[in-house]
Short mmCIF file of C-alpha atoms in Angstrom, two decimals:
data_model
loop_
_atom_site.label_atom_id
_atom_site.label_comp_id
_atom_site.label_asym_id
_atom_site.label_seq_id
_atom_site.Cartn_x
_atom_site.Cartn_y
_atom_site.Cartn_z
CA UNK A 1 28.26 -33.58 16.19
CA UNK A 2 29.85 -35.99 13.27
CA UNK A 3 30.70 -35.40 10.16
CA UNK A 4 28.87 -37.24 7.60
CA UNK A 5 28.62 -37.02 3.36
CA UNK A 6 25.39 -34.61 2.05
CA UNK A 7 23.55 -37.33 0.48
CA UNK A 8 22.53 -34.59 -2.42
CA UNK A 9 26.31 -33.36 -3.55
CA UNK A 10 28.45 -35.60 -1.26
CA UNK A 11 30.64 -33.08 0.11
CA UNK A 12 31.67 -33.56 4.15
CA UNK A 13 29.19 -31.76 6.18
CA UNK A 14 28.26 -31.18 9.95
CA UNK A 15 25.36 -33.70 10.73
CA UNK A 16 23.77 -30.60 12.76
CA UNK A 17 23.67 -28.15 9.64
CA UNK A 18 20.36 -26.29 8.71
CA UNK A 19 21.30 -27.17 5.10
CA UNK A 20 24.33 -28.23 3.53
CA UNK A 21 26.49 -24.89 2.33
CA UNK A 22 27.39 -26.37 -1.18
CA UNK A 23 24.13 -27.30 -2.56
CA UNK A 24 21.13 -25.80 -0.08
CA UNK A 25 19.91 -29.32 0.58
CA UNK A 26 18.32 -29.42 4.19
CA UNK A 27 20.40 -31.81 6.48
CA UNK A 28 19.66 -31.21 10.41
CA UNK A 29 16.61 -33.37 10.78
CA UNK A 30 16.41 -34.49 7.51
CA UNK A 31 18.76 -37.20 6.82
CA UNK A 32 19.38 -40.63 8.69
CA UNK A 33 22.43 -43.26 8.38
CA UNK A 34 21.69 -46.96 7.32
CA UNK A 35 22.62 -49.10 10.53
CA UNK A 36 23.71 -52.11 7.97
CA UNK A 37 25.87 -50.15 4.99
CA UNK A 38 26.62 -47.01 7.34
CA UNK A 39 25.42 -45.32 3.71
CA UNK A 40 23.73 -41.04 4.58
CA UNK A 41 20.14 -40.37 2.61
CA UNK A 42 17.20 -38.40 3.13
CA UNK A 43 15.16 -39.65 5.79
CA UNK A 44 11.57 -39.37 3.76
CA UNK A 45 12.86 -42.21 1.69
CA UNK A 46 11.32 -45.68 2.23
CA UNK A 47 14.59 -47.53 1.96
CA UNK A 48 18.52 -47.55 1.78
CA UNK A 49 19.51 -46.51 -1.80
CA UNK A 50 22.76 -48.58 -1.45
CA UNK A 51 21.50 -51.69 0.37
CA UNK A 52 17.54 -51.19 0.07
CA UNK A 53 17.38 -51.31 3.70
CA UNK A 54 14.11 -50.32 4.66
CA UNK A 55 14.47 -47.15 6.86
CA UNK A 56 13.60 -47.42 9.99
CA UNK A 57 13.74 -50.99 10.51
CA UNK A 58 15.56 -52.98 13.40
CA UNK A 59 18.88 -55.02 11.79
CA UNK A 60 19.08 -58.33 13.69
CA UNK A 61 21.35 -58.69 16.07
CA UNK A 62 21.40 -54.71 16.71
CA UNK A 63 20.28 -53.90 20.10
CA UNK A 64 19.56 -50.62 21.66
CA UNK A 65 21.47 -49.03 24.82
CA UNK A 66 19.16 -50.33 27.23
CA UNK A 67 19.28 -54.07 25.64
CA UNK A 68 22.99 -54.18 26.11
CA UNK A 69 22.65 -53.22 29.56
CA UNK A 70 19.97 -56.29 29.82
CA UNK A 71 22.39 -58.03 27.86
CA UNK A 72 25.26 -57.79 30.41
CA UNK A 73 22.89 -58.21 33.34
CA UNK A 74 21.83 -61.32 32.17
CA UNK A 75 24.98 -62.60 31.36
CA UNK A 76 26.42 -61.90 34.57
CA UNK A 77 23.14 -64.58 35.93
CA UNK A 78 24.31 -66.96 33.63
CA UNK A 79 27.45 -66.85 34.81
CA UNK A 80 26.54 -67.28 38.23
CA UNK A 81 24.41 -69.99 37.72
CA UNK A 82 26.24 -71.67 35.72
CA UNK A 83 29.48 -71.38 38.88
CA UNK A 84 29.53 -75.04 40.80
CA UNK A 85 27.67 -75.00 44.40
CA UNK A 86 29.89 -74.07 46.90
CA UNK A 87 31.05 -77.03 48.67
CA UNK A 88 32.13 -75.87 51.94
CA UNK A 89 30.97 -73.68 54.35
CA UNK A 90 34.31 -71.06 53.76
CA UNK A 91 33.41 -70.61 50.07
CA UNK A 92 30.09 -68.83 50.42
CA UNK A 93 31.18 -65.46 52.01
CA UNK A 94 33.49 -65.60 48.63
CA UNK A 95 31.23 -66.22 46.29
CA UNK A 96 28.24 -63.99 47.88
CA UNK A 97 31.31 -60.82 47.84
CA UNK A 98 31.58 -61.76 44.11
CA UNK A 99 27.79 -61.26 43.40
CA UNK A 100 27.74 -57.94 44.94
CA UNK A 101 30.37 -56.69 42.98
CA UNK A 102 28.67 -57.91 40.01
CA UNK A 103 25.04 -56.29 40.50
CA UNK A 104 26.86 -52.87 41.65
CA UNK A 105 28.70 -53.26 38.25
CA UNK A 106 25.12 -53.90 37.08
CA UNK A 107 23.96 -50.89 38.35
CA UNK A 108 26.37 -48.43 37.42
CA UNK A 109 26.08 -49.45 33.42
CA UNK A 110 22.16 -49.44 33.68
CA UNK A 111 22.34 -46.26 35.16
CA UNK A 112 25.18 -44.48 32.63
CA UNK A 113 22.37 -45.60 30.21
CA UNK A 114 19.63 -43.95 31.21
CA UNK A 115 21.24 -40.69 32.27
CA UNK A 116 22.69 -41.03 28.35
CA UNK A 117 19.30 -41.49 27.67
CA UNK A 118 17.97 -38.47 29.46
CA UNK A 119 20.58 -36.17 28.28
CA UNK A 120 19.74 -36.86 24.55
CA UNK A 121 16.59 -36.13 24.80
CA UNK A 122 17.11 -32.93 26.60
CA UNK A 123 20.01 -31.78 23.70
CA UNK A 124 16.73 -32.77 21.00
CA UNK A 125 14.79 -30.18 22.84
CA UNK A 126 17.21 -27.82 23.60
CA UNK A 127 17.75 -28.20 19.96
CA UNK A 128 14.22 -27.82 18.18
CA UNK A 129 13.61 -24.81 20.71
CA UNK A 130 16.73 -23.21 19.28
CA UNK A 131 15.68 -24.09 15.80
CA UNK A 132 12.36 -22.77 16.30
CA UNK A 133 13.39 -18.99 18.06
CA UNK A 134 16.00 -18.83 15.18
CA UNK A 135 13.48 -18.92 12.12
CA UNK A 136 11.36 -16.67 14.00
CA UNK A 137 13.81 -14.30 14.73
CA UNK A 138 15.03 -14.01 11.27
CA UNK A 139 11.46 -13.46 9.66
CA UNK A 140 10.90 -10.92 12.44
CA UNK A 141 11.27 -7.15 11.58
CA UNK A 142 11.91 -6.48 15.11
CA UNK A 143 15.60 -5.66 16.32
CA UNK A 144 14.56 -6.52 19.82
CA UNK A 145 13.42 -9.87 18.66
CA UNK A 146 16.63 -10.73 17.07
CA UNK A 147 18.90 -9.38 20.16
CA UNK A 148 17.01 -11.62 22.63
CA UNK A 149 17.91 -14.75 20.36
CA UNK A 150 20.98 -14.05 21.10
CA UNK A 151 20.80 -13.09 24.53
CA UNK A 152 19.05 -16.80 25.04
CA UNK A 153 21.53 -18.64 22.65
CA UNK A 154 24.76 -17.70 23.37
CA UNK A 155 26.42 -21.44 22.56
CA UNK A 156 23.49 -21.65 19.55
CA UNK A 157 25.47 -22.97 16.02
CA UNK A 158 27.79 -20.20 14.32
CA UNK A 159 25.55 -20.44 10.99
CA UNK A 160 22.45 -19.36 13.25
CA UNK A 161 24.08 -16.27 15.02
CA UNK A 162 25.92 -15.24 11.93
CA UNK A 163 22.77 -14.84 10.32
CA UNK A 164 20.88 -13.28 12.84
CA UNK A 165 23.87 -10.37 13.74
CA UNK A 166 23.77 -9.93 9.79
CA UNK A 167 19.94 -9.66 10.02
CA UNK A 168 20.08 -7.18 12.41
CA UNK A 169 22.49 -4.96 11.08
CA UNK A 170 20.14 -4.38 8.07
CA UNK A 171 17.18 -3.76 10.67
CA UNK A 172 19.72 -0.88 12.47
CA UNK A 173 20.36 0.54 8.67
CA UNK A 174 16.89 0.55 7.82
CA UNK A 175 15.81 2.54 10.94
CA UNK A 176 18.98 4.81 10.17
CA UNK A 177 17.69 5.73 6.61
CA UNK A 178 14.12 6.08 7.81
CA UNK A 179 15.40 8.72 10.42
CA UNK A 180 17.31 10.95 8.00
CA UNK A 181 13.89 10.36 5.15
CA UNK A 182 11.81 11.69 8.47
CA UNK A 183 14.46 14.65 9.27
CA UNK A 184 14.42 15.67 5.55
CA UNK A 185 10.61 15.97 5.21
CA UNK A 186 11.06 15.78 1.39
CA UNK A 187 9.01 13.61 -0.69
CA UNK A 188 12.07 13.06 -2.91
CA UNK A 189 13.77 11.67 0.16
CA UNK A 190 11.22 9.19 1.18
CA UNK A 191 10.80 8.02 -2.56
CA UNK A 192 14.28 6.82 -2.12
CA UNK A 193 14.10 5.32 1.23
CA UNK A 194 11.47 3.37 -0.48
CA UNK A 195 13.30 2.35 -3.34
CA UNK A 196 16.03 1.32 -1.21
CA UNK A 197 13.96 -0.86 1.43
CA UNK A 198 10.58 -2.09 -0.28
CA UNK A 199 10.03 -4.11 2.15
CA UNK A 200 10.63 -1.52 5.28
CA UNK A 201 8.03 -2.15 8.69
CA UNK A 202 7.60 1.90 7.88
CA UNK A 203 6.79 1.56 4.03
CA UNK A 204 2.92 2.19 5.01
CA UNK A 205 4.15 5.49 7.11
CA UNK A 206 6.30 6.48 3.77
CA UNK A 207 3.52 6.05 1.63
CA UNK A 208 1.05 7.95 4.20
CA UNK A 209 3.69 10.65 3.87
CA UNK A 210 3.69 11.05 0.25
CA UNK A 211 0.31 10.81 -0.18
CA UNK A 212 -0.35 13.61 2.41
CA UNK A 213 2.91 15.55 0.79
CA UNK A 214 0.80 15.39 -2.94
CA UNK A 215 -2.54 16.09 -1.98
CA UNK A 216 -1.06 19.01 -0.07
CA UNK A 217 0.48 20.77 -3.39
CA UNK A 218 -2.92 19.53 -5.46
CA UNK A 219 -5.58 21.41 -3.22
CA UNK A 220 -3.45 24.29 -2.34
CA UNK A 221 -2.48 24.91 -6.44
CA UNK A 222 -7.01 25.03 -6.66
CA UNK A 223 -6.95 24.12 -10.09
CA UNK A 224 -8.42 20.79 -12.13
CA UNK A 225 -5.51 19.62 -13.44
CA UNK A 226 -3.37 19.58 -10.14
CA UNK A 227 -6.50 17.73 -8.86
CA UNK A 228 -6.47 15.13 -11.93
CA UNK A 229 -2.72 14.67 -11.14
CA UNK A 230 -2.95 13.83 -7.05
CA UNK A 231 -6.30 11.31 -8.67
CA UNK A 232 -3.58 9.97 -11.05
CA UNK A 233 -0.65 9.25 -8.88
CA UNK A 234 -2.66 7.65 -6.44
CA UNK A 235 -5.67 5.83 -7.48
CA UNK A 236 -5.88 4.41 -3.46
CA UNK A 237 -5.31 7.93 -2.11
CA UNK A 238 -6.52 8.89 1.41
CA UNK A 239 -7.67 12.10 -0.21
CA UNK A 240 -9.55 10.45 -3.25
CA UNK A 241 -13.18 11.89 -2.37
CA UNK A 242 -11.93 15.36 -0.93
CA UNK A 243 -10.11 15.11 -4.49
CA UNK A 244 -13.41 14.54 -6.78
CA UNK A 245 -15.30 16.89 -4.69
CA UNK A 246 -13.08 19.80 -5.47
CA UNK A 247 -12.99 18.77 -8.85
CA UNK A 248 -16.73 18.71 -9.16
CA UNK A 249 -17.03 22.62 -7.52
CA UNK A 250 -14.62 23.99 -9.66
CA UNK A 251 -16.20 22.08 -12.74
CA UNK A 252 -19.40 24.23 -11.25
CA UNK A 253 -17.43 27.60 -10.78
CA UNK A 254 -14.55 27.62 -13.72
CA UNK A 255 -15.78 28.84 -16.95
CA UNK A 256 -14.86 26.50 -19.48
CA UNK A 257 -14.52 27.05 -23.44
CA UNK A 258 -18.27 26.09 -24.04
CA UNK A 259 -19.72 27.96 -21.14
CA UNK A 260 -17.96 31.58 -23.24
CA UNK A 261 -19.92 29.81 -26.12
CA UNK A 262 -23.15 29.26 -24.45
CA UNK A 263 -22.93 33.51 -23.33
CA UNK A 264 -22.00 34.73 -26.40
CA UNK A 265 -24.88 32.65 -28.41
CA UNK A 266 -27.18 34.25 -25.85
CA UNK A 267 -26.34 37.55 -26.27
CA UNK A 268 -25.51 37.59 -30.05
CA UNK A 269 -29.22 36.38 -30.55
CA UNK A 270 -30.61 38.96 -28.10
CA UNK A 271 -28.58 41.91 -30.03
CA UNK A 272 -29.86 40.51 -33.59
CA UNK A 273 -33.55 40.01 -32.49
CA UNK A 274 -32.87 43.70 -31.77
CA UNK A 275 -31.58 44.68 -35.20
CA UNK A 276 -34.08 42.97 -37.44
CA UNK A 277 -36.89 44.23 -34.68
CA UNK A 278 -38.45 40.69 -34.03
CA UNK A 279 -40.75 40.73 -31.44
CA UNK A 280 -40.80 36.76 -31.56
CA UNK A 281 -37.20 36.32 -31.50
CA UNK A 282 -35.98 39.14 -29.23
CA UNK A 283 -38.54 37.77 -26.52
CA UNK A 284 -37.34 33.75 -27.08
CA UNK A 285 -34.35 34.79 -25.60
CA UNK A 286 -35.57 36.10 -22.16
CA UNK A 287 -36.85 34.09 -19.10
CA UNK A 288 -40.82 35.05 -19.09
CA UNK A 289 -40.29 36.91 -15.71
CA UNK A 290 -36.93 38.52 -15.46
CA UNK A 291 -35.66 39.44 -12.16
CA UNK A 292 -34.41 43.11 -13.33
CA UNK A 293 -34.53 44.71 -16.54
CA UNK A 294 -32.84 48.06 -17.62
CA UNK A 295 -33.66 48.95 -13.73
CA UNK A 296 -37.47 47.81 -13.31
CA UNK A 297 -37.77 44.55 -11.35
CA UNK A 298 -39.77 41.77 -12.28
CA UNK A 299 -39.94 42.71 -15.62
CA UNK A 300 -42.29 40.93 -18.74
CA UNK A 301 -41.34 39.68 -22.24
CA UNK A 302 -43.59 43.08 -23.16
CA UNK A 303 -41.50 45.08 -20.91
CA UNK A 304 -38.58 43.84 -23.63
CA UNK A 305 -40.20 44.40 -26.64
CA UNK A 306 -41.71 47.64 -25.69
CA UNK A 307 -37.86 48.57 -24.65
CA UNK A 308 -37.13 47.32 -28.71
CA UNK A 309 -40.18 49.80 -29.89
CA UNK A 310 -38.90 52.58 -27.45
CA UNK A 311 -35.05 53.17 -29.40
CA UNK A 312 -36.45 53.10 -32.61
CA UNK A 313 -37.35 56.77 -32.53
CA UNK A 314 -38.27 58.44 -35.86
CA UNK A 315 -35.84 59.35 -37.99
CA UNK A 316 -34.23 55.71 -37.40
CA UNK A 317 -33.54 54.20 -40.62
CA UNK A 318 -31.51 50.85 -39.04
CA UNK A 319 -29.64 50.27 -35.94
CA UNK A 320 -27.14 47.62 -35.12
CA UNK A 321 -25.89 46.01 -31.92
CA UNK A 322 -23.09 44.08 -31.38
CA UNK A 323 -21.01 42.43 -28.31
CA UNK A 324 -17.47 43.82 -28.19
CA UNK A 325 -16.33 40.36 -27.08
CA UNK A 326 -14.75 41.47 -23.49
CA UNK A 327 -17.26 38.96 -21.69
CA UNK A 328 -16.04 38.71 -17.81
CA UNK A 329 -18.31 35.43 -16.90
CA UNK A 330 -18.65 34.12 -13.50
CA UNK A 331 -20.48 31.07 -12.85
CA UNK A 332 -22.73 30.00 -9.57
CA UNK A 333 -24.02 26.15 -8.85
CA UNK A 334 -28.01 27.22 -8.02
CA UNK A 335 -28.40 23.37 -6.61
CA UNK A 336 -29.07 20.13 -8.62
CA UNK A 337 -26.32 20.81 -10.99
CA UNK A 338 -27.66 23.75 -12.40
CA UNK A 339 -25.78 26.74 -13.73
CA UNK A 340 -26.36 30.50 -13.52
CA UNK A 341 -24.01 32.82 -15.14
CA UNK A 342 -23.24 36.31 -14.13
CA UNK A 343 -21.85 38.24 -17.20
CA UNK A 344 -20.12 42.09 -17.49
CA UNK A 345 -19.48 42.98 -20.92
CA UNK A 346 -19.07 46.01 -23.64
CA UNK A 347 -21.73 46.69 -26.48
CA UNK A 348 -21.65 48.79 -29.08
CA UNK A 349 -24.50 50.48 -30.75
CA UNK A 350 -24.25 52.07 -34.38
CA UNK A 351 -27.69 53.95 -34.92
CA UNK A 352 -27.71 54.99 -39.01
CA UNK A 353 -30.21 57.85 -39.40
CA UNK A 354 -32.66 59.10 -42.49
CA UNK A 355 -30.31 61.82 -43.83
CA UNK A 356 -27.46 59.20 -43.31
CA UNK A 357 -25.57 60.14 -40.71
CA UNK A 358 -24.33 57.53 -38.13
CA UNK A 359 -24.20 57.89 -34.37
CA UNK A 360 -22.19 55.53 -32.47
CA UNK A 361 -22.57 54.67 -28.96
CA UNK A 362 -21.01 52.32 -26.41
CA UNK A 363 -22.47 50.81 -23.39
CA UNK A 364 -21.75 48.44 -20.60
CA UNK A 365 -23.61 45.69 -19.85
CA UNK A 366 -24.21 43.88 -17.02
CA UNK A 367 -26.31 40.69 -16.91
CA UNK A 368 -27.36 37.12 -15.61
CA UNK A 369 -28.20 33.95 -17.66
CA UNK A 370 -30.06 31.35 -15.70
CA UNK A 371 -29.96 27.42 -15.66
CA UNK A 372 -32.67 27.34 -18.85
CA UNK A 373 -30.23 29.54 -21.08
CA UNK A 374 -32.21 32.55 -21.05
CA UNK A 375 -31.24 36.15 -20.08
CA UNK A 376 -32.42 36.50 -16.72
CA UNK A 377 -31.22 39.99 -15.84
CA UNK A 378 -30.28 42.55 -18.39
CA UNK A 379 -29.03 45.93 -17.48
CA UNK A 380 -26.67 49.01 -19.16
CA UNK A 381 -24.98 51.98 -18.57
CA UNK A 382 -24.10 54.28 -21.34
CA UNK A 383 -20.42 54.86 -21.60
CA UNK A 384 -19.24 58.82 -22.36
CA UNK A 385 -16.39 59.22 -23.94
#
């Protein structure tokens, strides 16, 4: 490791750095040192912005490990070639004891080099594996992940396992706060965990949860607007069809505002057909076949008007019939999103006479309206007071 000047700020940084800590600028693998002006830059740049020395290039006169050992190995020839012949017969054991010393010598530096060699390639490795298990393990949201980096790293640099304890301290206090969110049950409680950690490997559990937690209050409450409000909070819901089904049935079974309308037009024309005794009217208002009337199944339009004919008795100067507005409607989805109401009510009748006197009378009605609009069962009890 050396210490060498970020060429981005120029502050003194450790050549082995991820990035430099002043200015973020990446620096382990990134930068390379100009082998004429000793000058640091990045190493994606074509040349030496001090001397223009083009990176990468071999300076003259700059040889590698392995030359130098060449180097000395044949200098050491020269030298003994360039030694006088022996000249006597006692000289050679000498001068042979000499040579052997040499190539030994020879040997030795060749082979410091290459072990050199070996062992800086094998720190490179050692180095890019670390590298590589370190950025995975701190985009992993696994604690086990992270705690086996540093089982296999012990010696790795201080930056790296810094960052990875600090990484997997959050991990231990977002499993913390998802255990007490899970213990609570409330959806209050998992709202916050959420807001806390929005990025949490259990947000898609959370959101199950409150989902589940809202649909839960929405069908047991039965009612549209609770319905409207689960559809509303969550457009994505798991529940989504289950909630536009329900709100179709009850839209079939809850009596809305213009389904009291659609019964009280019904009956107010049925009542005033009556009064004015037309035949015309009074029958437009009843299905051609209607399943009961006044007690007699099956009954005709005639069956109605002759019931019109049959309370005019003589002596009947006028009569009048009105709805006393108590309508208790029900309503029933006969298939194909048709409608049949089921209606209980109170009538009055006021019956003025020839010699003016008036005789009141109260009745309660029960009845059915079918799909078309029409009454489709009419019956009534007379009520004594």
């Amino acid at each position: 490791m050396a210490i060498i000047k970020c060429p981005e700020c120029n502050h003194d940084i450790s050549d082995k750095a991820p990035v430099c800590p002043c200015c973020g600028a990446p620096i382990a693998g990134h930068v390379v040192t100009c082998p004429v002006c000793g000058k640091v830059y990045f190493s994606n740049q074509a040349e030496c912005p001090q001397c223009h020395h083009v990176t990468g290039e071999e300076v003259a006169g700059q040889t590698s490990e392995q030359e130098a050992a060449q180097a000395i190995v044949q200098t050491f020839e020269q030298d003994s070639e360039q030694k006088p012949e022996p000249t006597s017969e006692q000289n050679k054991p000498a001068n042979a004891h000499k040579n052997n010393r040499i190539v030994i010598m020879v040997v030795v530096v060749v082979a410091l080099v290459v072990c050199g060699i070996c062992y800086a390639f094998y720190h490179n490795a050692q180095s890019d594996k670390e590298q590589q298990a370190y950025e995975m393990a701190m985009t992993s949201q696994d604690a086990d992940v992270l705690q086996n980096y540093l089982a296999m790293y012990p010696n790795a640099p201080e930056e790296h396992i810094d960052s990875i304890q600090a990484h997997l301290e959050m991990l231990k206090a977002i499993d913390r706060d998802w255990t007490n969110a899970m213990v609570s049950g409330s959806k209050s409680a998992i709202e916050r965990y959420l807001a806390e950690h929005p990025d949490s490997p259990f947000k898609n559990i959370a959101q199950h949860m409150i989902d589940s937690i809202d649909w839960s209050v929405a069908s047991a409450a039965g009612n549209v607007e609770s319905l409207e409000a689960y559809i509303e909070s969550h457009p994505d819901g798991e529940h989504l069809e289950e909630a536009n089904d329900a709100i179709k049935n009850l839209n079939a079974t809850t009596v809305q505002p213009e389904d009291k309308l659609l019964v009280n037009g019904v009956f107010n024309s049925f009542f005033q057909s009556l009064n004015a005794r037309d035949e015309e009217a009074l029958t437009s208002t009843t299905s051609p076949v209607m399943t009961k009337f006044l007690g007699k199944s099956n009954a005709t339009r005639s069956d109605v008007v002759t019931f019109m004919h049959k309370i005019y008795k003589s002596g009947v100067s006028s009569m009048k019939w009105q709805s006393m507005d108590d309508y208790n409607i029900s309503k029933k989805d006969v298939g194909s999103q048709k409608i049949e109401y089921t209606v209980t009510f109170s009538a009055k009748q006021t019956v003025t006479h020839d010699d003016n006197t008036i005789e009141d009378s109260q009745y309660r009605v029960s009845a059915k309206i079918s799909h078309e609009g029409l009454i489709s069962e009419f019956n009534m009890v007379k009520i004594l007071e």
